[in-house]
Short mmCIF file of C-alpha atoms and ligand atoms in Angstrom, two decimals:
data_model
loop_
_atom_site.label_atom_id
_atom_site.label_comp_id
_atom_site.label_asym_id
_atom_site.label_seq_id
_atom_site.Cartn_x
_atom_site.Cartn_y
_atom_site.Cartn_z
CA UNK A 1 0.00 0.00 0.00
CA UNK A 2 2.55 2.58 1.21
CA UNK A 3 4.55 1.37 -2.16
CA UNK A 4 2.41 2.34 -4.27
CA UNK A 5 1.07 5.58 -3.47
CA UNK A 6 4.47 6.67 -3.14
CA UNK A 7 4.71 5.18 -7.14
CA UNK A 8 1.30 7.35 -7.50
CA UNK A 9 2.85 10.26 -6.25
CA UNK A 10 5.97 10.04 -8.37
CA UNK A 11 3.51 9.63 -11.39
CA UNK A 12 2.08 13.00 -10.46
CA UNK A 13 5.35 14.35 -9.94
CA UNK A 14 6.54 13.22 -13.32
CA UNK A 15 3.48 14.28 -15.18
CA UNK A 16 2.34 17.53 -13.58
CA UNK A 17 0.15 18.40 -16.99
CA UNK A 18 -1.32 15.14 -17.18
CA UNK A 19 -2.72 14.96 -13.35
CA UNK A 20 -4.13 18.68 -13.76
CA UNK A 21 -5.82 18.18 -16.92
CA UNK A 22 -8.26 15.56 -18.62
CA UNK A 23 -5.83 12.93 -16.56
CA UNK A 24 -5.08 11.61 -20.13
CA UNK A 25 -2.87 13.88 -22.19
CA UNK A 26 -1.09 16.99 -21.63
CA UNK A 27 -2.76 20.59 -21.29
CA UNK A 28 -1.60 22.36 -25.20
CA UNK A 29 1.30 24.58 -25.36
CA UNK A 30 0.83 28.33 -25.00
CA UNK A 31 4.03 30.33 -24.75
CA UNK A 32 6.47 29.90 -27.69
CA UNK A 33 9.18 28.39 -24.93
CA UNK A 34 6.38 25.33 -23.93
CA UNK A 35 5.85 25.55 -27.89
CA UNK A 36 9.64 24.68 -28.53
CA UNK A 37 9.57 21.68 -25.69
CA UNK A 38 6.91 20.68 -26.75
CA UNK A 39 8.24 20.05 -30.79
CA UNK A 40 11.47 18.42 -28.16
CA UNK A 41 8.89 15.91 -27.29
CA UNK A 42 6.33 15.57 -29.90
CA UNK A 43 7.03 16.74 -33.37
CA UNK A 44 6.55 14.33 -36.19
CA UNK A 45 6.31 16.75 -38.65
CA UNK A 46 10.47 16.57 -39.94
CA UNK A 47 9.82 13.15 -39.72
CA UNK A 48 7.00 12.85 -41.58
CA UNK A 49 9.27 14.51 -44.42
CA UNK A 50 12.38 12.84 -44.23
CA UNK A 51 10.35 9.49 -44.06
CA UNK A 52 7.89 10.60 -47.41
CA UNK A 53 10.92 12.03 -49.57
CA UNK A 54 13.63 8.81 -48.82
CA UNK A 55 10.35 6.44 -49.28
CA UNK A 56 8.61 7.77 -51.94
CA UNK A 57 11.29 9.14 -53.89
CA UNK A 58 14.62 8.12 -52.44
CA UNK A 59 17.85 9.24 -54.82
CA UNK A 60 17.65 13.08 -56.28
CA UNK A 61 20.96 13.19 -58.32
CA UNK A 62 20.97 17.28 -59.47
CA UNK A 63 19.24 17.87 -62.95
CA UNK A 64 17.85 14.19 -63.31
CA UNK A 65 14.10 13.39 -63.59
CA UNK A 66 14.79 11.98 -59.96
CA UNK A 67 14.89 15.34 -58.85
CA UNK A 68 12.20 16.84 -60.73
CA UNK A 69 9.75 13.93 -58.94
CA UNK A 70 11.44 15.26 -55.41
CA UNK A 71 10.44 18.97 -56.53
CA UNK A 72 6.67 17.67 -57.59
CA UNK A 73 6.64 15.84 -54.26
CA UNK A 74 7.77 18.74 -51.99
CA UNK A 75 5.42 21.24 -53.48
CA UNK A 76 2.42 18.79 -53.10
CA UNK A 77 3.91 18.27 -49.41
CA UNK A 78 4.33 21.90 -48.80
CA UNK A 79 0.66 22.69 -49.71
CA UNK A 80 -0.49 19.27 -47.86
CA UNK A 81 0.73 21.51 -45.40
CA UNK A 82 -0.87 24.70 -45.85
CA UNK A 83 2.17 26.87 -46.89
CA UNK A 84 1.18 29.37 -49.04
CA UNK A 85 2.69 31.06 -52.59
CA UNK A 86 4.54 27.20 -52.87
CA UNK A 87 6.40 27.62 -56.09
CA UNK A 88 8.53 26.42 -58.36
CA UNK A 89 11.16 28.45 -60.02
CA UNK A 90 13.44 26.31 -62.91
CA UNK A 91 16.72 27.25 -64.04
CA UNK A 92 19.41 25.26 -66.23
CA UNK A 93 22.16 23.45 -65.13
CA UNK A 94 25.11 21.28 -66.74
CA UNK A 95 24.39 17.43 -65.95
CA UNK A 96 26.56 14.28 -65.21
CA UNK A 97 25.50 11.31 -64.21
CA UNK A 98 27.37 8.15 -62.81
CA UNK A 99 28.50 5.07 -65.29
CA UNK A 100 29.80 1.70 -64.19
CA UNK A 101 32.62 1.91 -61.69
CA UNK A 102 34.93 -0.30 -61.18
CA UNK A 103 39.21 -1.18 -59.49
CA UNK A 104 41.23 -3.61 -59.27
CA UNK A 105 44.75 -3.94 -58.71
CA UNK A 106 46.35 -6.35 -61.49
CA UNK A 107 50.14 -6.38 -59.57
CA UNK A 108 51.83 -6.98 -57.93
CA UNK A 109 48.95 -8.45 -55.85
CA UNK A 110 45.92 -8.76 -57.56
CA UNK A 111 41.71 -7.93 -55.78
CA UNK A 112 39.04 -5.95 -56.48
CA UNK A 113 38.76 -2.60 -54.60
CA UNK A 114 35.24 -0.81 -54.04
CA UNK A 115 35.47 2.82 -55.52
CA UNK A 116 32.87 5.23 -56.86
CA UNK A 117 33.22 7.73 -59.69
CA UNK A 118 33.65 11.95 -58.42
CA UNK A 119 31.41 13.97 -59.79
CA UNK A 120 32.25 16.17 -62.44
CA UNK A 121 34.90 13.49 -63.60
CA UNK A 122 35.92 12.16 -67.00
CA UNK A 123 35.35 8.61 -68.88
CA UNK A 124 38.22 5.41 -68.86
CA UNK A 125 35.59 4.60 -71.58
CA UNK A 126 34.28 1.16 -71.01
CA UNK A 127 37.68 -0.49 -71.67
CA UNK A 128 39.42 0.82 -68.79
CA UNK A 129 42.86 2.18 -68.12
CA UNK A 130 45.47 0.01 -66.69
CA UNK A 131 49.02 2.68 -65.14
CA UNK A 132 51.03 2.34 -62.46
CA UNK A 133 49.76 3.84 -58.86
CA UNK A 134 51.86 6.70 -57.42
CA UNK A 135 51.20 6.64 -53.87
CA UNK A 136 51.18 10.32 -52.08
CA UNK A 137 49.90 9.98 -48.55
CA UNK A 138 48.66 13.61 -47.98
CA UNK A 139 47.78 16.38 -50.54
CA UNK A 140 51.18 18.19 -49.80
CA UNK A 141 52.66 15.31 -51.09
CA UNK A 142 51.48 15.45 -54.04
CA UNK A 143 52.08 19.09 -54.41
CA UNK A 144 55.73 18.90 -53.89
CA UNK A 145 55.20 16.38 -56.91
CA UNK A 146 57.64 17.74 -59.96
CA UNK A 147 55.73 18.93 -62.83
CA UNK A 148 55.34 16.28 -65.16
CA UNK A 149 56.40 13.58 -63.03
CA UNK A 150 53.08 11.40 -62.88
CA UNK A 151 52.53 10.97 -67.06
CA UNK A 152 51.04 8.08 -67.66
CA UNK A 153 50.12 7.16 -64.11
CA UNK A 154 47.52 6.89 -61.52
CA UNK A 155 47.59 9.16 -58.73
CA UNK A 156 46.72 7.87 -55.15
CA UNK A 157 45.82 10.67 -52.75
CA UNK A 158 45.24 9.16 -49.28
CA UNK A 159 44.97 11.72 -45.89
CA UNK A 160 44.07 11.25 -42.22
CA UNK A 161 40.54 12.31 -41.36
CA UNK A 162 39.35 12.16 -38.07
CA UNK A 163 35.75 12.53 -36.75
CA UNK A 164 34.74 15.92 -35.14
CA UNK A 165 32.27 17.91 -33.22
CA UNK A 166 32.20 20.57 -35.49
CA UNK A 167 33.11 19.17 -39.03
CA UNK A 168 36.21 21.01 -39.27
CA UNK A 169 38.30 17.49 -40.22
CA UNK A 170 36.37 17.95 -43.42
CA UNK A 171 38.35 21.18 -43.93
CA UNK A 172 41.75 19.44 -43.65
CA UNK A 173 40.89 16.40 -45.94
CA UNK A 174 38.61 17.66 -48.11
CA UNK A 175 40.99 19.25 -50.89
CA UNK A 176 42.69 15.66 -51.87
CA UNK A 177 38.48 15.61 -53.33
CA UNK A 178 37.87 19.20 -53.93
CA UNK A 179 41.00 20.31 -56.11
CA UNK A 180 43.24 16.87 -56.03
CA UNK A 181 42.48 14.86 -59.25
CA UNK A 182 43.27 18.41 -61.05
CA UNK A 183 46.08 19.00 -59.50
CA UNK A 184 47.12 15.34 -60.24
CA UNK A 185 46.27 16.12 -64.03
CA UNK A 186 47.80 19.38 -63.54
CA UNK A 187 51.32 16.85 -63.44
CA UNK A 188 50.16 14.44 -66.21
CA UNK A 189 48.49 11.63 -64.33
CA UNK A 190 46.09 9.95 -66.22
CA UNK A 191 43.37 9.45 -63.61
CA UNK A 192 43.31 9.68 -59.57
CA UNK A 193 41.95 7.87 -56.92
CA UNK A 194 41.73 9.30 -53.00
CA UNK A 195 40.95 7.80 -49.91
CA UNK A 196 37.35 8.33 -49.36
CA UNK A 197 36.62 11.56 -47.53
CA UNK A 198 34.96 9.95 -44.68
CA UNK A 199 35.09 8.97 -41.53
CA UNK A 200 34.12 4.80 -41.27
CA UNK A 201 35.39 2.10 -41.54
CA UNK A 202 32.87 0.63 -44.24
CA UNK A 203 33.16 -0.34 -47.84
CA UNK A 204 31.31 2.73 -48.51
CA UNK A 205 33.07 4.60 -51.04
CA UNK A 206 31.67 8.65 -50.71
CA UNK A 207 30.77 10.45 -53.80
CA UNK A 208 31.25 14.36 -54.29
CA UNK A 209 32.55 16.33 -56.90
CA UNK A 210 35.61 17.85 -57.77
CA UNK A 211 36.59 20.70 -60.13
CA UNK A 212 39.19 21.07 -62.74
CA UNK A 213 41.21 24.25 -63.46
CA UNK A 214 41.08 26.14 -65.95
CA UNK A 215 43.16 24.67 -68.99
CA UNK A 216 43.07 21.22 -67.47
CA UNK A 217 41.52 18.58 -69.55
CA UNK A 218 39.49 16.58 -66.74
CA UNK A 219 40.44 13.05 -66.09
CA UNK A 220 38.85 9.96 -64.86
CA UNK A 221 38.76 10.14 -60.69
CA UNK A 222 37.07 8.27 -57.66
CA UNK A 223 37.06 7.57 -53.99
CA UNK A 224 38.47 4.07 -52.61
CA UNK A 225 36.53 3.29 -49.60
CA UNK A 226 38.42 3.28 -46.71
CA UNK A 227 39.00 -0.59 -45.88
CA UNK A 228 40.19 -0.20 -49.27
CA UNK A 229 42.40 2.67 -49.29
CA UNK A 230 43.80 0.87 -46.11
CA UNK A 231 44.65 -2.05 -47.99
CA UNK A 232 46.12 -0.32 -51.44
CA UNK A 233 48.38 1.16 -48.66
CA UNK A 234 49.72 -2.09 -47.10
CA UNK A 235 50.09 -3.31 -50.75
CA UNK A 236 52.79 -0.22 -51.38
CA UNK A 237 54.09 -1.24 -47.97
CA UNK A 238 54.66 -4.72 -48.72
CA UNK A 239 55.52 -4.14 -53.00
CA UNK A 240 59.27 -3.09 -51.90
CA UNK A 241 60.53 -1.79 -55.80
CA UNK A 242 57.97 -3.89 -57.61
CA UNK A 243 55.36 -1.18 -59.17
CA UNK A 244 51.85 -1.39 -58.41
CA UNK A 245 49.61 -1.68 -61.52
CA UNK A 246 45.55 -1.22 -61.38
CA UNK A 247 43.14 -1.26 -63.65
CA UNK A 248 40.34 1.64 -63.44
CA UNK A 249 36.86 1.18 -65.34
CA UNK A 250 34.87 5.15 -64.95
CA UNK A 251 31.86 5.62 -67.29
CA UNK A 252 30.35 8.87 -65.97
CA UNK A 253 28.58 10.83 -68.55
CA UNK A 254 27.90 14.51 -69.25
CA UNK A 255 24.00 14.78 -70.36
CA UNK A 256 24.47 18.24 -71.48
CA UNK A 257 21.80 21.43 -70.19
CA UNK A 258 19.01 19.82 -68.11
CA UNK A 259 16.37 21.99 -66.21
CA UNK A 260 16.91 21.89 -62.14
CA UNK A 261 15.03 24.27 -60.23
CA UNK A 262 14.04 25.90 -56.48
CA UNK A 263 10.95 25.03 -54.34
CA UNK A 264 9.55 27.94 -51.96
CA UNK A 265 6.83 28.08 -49.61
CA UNK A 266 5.77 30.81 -47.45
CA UNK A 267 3.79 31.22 -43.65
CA UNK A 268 2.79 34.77 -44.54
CA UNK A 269 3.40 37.54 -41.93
CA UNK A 270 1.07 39.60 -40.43
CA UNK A 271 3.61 42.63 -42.56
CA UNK A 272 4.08 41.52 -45.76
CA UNK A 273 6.34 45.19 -46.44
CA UNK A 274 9.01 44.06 -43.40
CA UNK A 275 12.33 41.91 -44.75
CA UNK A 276 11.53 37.79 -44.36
CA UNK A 277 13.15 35.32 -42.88
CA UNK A 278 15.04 33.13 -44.91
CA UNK A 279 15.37 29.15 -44.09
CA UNK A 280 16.86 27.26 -46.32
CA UNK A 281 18.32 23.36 -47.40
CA UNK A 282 18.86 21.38 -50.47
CA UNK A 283 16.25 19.39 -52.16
CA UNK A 284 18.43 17.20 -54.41
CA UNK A 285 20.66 14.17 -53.10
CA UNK A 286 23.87 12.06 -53.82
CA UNK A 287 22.71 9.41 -56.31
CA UNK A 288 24.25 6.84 -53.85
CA UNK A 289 21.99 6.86 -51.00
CA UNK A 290 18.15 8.18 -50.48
CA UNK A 291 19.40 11.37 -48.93
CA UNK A 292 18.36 11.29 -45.57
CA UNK A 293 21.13 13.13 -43.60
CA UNK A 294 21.56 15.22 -46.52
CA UNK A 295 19.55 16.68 -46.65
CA UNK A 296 16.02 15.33 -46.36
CA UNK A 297 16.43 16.13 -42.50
CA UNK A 298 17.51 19.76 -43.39
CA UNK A 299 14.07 20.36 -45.21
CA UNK A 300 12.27 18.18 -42.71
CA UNK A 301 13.26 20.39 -40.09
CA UNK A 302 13.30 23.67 -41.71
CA UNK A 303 9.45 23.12 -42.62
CA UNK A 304 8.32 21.79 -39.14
CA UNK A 305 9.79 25.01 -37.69
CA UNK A 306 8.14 27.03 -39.79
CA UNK A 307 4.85 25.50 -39.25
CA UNK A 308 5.47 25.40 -35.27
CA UNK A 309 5.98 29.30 -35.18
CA UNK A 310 2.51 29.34 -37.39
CA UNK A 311 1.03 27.32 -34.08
CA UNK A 312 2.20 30.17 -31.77
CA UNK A 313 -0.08 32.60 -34.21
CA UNK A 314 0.43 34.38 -37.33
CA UNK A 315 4.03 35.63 -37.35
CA UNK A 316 4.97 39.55 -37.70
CA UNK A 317 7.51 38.50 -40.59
CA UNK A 318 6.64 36.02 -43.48
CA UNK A 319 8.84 32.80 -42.99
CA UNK A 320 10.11 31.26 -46.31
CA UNK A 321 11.56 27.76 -46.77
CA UNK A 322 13.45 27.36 -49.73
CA UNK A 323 14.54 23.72 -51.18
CA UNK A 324 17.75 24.84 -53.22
CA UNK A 325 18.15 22.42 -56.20
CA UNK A 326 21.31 21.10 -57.42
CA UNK A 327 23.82 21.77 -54.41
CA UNK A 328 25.83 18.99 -54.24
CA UNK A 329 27.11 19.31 -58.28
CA UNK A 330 28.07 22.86 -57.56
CA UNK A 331 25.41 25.15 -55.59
CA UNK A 332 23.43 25.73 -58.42
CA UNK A 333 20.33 26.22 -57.09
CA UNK A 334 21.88 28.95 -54.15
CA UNK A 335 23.22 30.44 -57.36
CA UNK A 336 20.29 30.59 -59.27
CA UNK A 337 18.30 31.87 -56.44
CA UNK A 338 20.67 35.15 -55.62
CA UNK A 339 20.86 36.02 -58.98
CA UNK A 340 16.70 36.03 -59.04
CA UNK A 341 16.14 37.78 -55.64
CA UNK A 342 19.79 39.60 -54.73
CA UNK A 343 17.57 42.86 -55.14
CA UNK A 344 15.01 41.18 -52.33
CA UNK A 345 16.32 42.26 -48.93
CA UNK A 346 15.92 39.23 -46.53
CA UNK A 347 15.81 39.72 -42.53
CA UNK A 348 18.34 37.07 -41.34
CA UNK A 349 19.02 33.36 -43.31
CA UNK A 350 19.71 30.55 -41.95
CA UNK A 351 20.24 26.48 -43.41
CA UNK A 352 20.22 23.40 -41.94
CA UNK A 353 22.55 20.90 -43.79
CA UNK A 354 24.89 19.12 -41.86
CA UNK A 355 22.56 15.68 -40.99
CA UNK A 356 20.33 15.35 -37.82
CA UNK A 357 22.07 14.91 -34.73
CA UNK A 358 21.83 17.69 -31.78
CA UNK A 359 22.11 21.40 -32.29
CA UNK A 360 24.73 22.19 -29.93
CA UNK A 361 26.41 25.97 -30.64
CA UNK A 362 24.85 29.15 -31.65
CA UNK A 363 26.73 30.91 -33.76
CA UNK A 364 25.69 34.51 -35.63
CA UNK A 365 27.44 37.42 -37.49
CA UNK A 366 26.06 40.02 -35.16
CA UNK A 367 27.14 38.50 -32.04
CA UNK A 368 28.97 41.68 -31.45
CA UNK A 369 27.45 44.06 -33.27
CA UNK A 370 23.59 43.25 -31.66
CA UNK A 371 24.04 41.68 -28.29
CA UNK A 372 20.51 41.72 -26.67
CA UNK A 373 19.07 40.18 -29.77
CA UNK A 374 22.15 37.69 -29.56
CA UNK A 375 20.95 37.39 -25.95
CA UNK A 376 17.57 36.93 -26.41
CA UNK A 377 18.25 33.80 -29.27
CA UNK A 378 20.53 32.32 -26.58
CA UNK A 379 18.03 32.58 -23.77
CA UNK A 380 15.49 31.05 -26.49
CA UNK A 381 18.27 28.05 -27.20
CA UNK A 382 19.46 26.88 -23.57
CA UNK A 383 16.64 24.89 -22.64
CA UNK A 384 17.73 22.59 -25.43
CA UNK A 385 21.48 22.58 -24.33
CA UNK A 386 22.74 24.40 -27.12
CA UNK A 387 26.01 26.70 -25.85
CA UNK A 388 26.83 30.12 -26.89
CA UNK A 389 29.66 31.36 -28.66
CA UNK A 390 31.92 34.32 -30.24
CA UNK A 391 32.17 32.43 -33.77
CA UNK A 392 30.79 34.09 -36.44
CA UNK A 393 28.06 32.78 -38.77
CA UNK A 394 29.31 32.52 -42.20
CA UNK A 395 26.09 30.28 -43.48
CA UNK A 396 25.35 27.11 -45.61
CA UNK A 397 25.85 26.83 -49.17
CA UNK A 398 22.16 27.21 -50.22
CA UNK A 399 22.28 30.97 -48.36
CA UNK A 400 24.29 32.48 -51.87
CA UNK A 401 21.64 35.52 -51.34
CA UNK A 402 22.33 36.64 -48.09
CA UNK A 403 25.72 36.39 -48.03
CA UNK A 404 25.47 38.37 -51.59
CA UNK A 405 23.75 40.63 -49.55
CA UNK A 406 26.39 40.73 -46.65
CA UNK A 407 22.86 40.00 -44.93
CA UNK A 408 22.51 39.00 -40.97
CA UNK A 409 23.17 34.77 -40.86
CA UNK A 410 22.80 32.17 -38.12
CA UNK A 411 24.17 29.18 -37.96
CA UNK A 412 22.69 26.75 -35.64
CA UNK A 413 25.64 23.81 -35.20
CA UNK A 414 24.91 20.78 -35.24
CA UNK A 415 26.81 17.52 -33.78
CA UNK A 416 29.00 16.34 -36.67
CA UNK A 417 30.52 13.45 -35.16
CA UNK A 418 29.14 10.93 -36.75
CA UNK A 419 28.17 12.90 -39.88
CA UNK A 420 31.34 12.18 -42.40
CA UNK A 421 30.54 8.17 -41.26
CA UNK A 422 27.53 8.36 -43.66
CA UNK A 423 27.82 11.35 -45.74
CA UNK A 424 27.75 11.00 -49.67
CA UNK A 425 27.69 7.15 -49.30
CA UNK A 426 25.16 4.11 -50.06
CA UNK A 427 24.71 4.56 -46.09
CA UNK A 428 22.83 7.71 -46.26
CA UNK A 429 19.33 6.38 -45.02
CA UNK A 430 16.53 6.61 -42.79
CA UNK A 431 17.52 4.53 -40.61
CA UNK A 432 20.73 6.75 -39.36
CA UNK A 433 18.04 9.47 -38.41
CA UNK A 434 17.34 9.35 -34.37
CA UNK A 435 13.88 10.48 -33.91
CA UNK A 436 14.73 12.04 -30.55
CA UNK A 437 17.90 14.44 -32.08
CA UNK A 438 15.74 14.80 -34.88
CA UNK A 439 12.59 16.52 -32.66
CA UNK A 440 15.47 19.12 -30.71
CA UNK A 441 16.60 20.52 -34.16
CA UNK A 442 13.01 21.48 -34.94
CA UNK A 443 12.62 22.72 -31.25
CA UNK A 444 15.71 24.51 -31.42
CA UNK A 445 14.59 25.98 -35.11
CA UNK A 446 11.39 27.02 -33.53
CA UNK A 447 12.75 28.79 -30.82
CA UNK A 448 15.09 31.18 -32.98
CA UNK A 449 12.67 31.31 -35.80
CA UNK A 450 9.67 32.72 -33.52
CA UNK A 451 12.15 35.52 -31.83
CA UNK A 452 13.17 36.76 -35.45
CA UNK A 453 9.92 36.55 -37.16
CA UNK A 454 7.98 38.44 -34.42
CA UNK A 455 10.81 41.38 -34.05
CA UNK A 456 10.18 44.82 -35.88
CA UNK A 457 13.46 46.24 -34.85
CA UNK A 458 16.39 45.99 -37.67
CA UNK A 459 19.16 43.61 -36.61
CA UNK A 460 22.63 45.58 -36.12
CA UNK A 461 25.42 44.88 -38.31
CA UNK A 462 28.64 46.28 -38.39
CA UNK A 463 29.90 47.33 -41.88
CA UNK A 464 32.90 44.63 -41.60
CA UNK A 465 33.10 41.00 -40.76
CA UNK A 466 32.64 41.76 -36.82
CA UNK A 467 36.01 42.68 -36.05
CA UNK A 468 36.93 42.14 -32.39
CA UNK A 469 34.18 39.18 -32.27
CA UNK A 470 36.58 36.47 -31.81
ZN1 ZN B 501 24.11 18.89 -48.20
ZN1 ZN B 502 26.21 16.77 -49.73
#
């Protein structure tokens, strides 16, 4: 007896809302903070997209019909929804699309190795190349390569990347991707392969592109997976002076001008004549996945915040979500978009495209330059344990426009620690989404999104990049 109305009083304790209400669910939120914890605890809205656009549509490869179905679903989603002015707006974009892909080394020990093409890259043609494999085990390496010295040969770019909070490992390994098959070229090599940029430990080759310089014929490329790259090491390890031959088949194609285009959707503001906010992600996807960490989540949570400031009643500001098309071949949708609307002034921007784990740092550029409103966002942001900080905002790639505009930006970090595990690979599913991490981003989102879209009051920027911010 004494047992259990102590467990009755913990129940109570537990679930204050429940006892004092119907006894079965909990009273509705009223202020915008019980709005936010409540999306914490309850939203299924992100989910609900992430789920529809990796089920129903899965791949989005930039410029493919794939991606034109994701922009037919979105809209129909977006006005499921009740977002009004949902539109399209096209624009054309240069297309290439994945072939077969496949390595081996021939000798001096000979095994298949799982690679996928870069984008951007050139053809072996369905033959193949077979060259020899010059091994340089960071990108320095293989710029203090002498001019000339790799004709005829196969470049191996390999680096150390280690997982991070805050994604910067991405900024050290990155380049052997970004810029290292044409620098490769740039010294005669026939084609390149790198160590996946990535994190795991899978046989998950990841995809991304790469760009050329100018006056440097592009060559076949891709991305060992790591396993992989780990073994074509111990092979030069273990080759002493015999070289090491492979054999590279890359069919990638160009399919010339394609049409691409930009999804928006608006929760009009109670003054349509004041600056809107700006939230943005990317609509397309890496063929090699279904694009669920990037960036499904991004637009899953982007849209439930809007709607969740719509709950707390009509907004002073309009809130548009834009779905950039075509990021990951080159930001051509963020492009596209700042050349339409550059003469649009927008009141802050802000993306979400780094997966779906926690938000965990706040970081603006007018930190210095407009403390109480910085203030006010952080106050808005602790109950979900995100920290402060002096770094300045620079935001995500689909945010062209504001920065064009040297506009205010937020950038609301999230945990990147596990996010170069699955990024640009086969891996990039669902199933990697936790529900729970999922539910704080929109919370978080709705928390900072309410405070801007109900503020009259300019936000202060200095004229520079916030000097003395750091
Ligand atoms: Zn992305
Ligand atoms: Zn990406």
């Amino acid at each position: 007896m004494k047992s259990s109305l102590l467990a009755l009083a913990a129940l109570s304790f537990a679930f204050p809302a429940a006892a004092q209400s119907s006894g079965t669910r909990e009273a509705a939120p009223r202020t915008p903070a019980e709005h936010a914890a409540d999306a914490a605890k309850n939203d299924t809205l992100a989910w609900d997209f992430v789920d529809g656009i990796t089920t129903e549509i899965g791949p989005r490869q930039p410029g493919t019909e794939a991606e034109a179905r994701a922009r037919a679903w979105a809209i129909r989603w977006l006005e499921a929804h009740r977002f009004a002015n949902v539109a399209q707006e096209p624009f054309d974009m240069p297309t290439w699309v994945r072939g077969d892909e496949t390595a081996e080394t021939i000798a001096p020990f000979a095994q298949p190795l799982a690679i996928t093409a870069l984008g951007n890259t050139a053809s072996t043609g369905p033959a193949g190349i077979t060259a020899e494999v010059v091994h340089f085990p960071s990108y320095a390496a293989l710029e203090a390569a002498a001019p000339g010295s790799l004709a005829g040969k196969i470049a191996f770019i390999s680096h150390d990347m280690r997982p991070t909070q805050d994604g910067s490992g991405y900024g050290f390994a990155g380049p052997a991707r970004w810029t290292g098959p044409g620098l490769a070229a740039s010294k005669g090599a026939i084609a390149t392969v790198i160590r996946s940029i990535g994190t795991e430990n899978h046989r998950t080759p990841h995809t991304g592109t790469t760009t050329f310089p100018e006056g440097v014929t592009p060559t076949p490329a891709g991305a060992l997976s790591n396993p992989d790259a780990d073994n074509l090491e111990r092979m030069f390890a273990r080759a002493g002076q015999r070289p090491i031959t492979m054999r590279l088949v890359l069919t990638p194609r160009w399919l010339g001008t394609t049409k691409s285009g930009n999804v928006v959707g608006e929760i009009v503001g109670r003054n349509r004549s004041l600056p809107p906010v700006l939230l943005a992600c990317h609509i397309d996807s890496w063929d090699l996945g279904t694009g669920a960490i990037d960036d499904g989540a991004g637009c899953g949570i982007i849209a439930a915040a809007a709607k969740r400031v719509q709950a707390m009643g009509r907004p002073l500001r309009t809130i548009r979500v834009l779905f950039a098309g075509a990021e990951e071949t080159g930001l051509w949708g963020s492009r596209a978009y700042s050349a339409a609307h550059l003469a649009e002034p927008f009141y802050v921007g802000i993306e979400s495209d780094f997966g779906a784990d926690r938000i965990w740092r706040l970081d603006t550029n007018f930190t210095a330059s407009d403390p109480a409103l910085y203030r006010e966002l952080a106050a808005a942001v602790a109950p979900f344990g995100v920290a402060p900080s002096r770094e300045v905002a620079t935001g995500g790639a689909d945010l062209n426009v504001v920065r064009d505009q040297n506009g205010a930006l937020i950038d609301l970090q999230q945990d990147g620690t596990r996010y170069f595990d699955l990024h640009h690979t086969p891996d990039d599913t669902l199933d990697k989404i936790d529900p729970a991490q999922l539910r704080q981003n929109v919370a978080v989102w709705a928390a900072v999104v309410n405070v801007l879209a109900n503020r009259a009051e300019p936000i202060r920027r200095t004229s520079e990049a916030e000097p003395g911010n750091r």
